[in-house]
Short mmCIF file of C-alpha atoms and ligand atoms in Angstrom, two decimals:
data_model
loop_
_atom_site.label_atom_id
_atom_site.label_comp_id
_atom_site.label_asym_id
_atom_site.label_seq_id
_atom_site.Cartn_x
_atom_site.Cartn_y
_atom_site.Cartn_z
CA MET A 1 104.90 120.52 88.59
CA ARG A 2 104.10 121.33 85.07
CA ASP A 3 105.38 124.97 84.13
CA ASP A 4 102.19 125.92 82.46
CA PHE A 5 100.17 125.78 86.10
CA ASP A 6 100.87 129.58 86.51
CA ALA A 7 99.19 130.47 83.55
CA LYS A 8 96.72 128.05 83.89
CA TRP A 9 95.69 128.70 87.61
CA ASN A 10 95.65 132.24 86.88
CA GLU A 11 93.19 131.81 84.14
CA LEU A 12 90.83 129.68 86.64
CA ALA A 13 91.23 132.60 89.19
CA GLN A 14 90.33 135.25 86.84
CA GLU A 15 87.24 133.32 85.73
CA VAL A 16 86.17 133.32 89.26
CA MET A 17 86.78 136.93 89.76
CA SER A 18 85.10 138.27 86.62
CA GLY A 19 82.27 135.76 86.92
CA MET A 20 81.38 136.92 90.39
CA LYS A 21 81.70 140.36 89.53
CA GLU A 22 79.07 139.76 86.64
CA TRP A 23 77.02 137.78 89.10
CA ARG A 24 76.93 140.38 91.50
CA LEU A 25 75.83 142.91 89.00
CA GLN A 26 72.97 140.93 87.72
CA HIS A 27 71.87 140.14 91.40
CA PRO A 28 72.27 143.55 93.07
CA LYS A 29 69.61 142.27 95.57
CA ALA A 30 71.34 139.14 96.77
CA THR A 31 71.43 137.94 100.24
CA LEU A 32 74.59 136.98 101.85
CA ARG A 33 73.83 133.49 101.56
CA GLU A 34 73.14 133.81 98.06
CA ILE A 35 76.40 135.39 97.25
CA GLU A 36 78.21 133.01 99.30
CA ALA A 37 76.53 129.96 97.31
CA ALA A 38 77.53 131.47 94.14
CA LEU A 39 80.93 132.25 95.31
CA ASP A 40 81.10 128.74 96.71
CA GLU A 41 79.85 127.40 93.32
CA ARG A 42 82.68 128.96 91.26
CA LEU A 43 85.51 128.39 93.87
CA GLY A 44 84.31 124.66 93.91
CA LYS A 45 85.00 124.52 90.05
CA MET A 46 88.39 126.19 90.46
CA ARG A 47 89.28 124.06 93.40
CA ALA A 48 88.42 120.72 91.58
CA ARG A 49 90.49 121.73 88.41
CA MET A 50 93.52 122.60 90.64
CA LEU A 51 93.16 119.52 92.43
CA GLU A 52 92.99 117.44 89.38
CA ASP A 53 96.26 119.20 87.99
CA ALA A 54 98.13 118.99 91.35
CA ALA A 55 97.56 115.23 91.75
CA VAL A 56 98.39 114.23 88.12
CA ALA A 57 101.63 116.20 88.39
CA SER A 58 102.85 114.01 91.30
CA ALA A 59 105.80 112.05 89.99
CA ALA A 60 104.68 109.54 92.68
CA ALA A 61 101.59 108.89 90.73
CA ASP A 62 103.83 107.43 87.78
CA LEU A 63 104.87 103.89 88.43
CA SER A 64 106.93 103.75 85.20
CA GLN A 65 108.95 106.83 86.74
CA ARG A 66 110.00 104.84 89.70
CA PRO A 67 113.60 103.30 89.93
CA ALA A 68 113.65 99.38 90.13
CA ALA A 69 114.47 99.56 93.99
CA GLU A 70 111.17 101.59 94.74
CA ARG A 71 108.91 99.36 92.48
CA LEU A 72 105.88 98.57 94.61
CA LYS A 73 105.51 95.03 95.99
CA CYS A 74 102.04 93.51 95.96
CA PRO A 75 100.45 93.80 99.46
CA GLN A 76 98.98 90.28 99.03
CA CYS A 77 101.81 87.94 97.78
CA GLY A 78 105.03 90.23 97.74
CA ALA A 79 105.82 89.76 94.10
CA ASP A 80 106.92 92.97 92.10
CA LEU A 81 103.82 94.88 90.53
CA ALA A 82 103.59 95.56 86.94
CA GLY A 83 102.09 98.93 85.53
CA ARG A 84 99.35 98.65 83.73
CA GLY A 85 98.90 101.92 81.73
CA HIS A 86 96.92 105.10 83.30
CA PRO A 87 93.22 104.62 83.45
CA THR A 88 91.25 107.48 84.28
CA ARG A 89 90.00 107.52 87.92
CA GLU A 90 86.65 109.74 88.54
CA LEU A 91 86.18 111.03 91.99
CA THR A 92 83.55 113.49 93.31
CA THR A 93 85.00 116.40 95.57
CA HIS A 94 83.71 119.24 97.76
CA PHE A 95 80.80 121.13 96.19
CA ASN A 96 79.88 117.86 93.92
CA GLN A 97 82.69 118.57 91.39
CA ALA A 98 84.09 115.91 89.55
CA VAL A 99 87.89 115.32 89.25
CA HIS A 100 89.60 113.13 86.98
CA LEU A 101 92.67 111.50 87.88
CA LYS A 102 94.78 109.84 85.71
CA ARG A 103 96.86 107.30 87.89
CA SER A 104 99.17 104.44 87.35
CA TYR A 105 97.36 101.05 87.43
CA ALA A 106 99.21 98.25 88.86
CA VAL A 107 98.61 94.48 88.57
CA CYS A 108 100.47 92.02 90.47
CA PRO A 109 101.75 89.31 87.87
CA GLN A 110 101.51 86.47 90.42
CA CYS A 111 98.14 86.68 92.20
CA GLY A 112 96.19 88.97 89.51
CA GLU A 113 95.37 91.68 92.40
CA GLY A 114 95.08 95.12 90.83
CA PHE A 115 94.81 98.51 92.39
CA PHE A 116 95.77 102.04 92.01
CA PRO A 117 99.18 102.67 93.97
CA PRO A 118 99.25 105.57 96.77
CA GLY A 119 101.04 108.78 95.98
ZN1 ZN B 201 100.10 89.20 94.51
#
């Protein structure tokens, strides 16, 4: 995990809390359901950012960091897979938040099969 997560995630949490406080002051007559929706929206954003950071921090996500013995084999033909850079994959998570994952992309030199390795 990167060291700057503490500061970054603290900042995210602060944004949620101050944003929620502000929203509440501006909506003194909000119903419980409205408060819940406002809170979910803010937590959803924080959740997506944390998910993004935590996923990218995974050492397993980087093929080039793996020792030779742990190199992945092609599920089709069993050949050693070659890393092909780190394209960004966009996923949608809860509360319709976009998460951008920079993952290793592997391509089989033998059969040309390409995929995002797990981890
Ligand atoms: Zn193959």
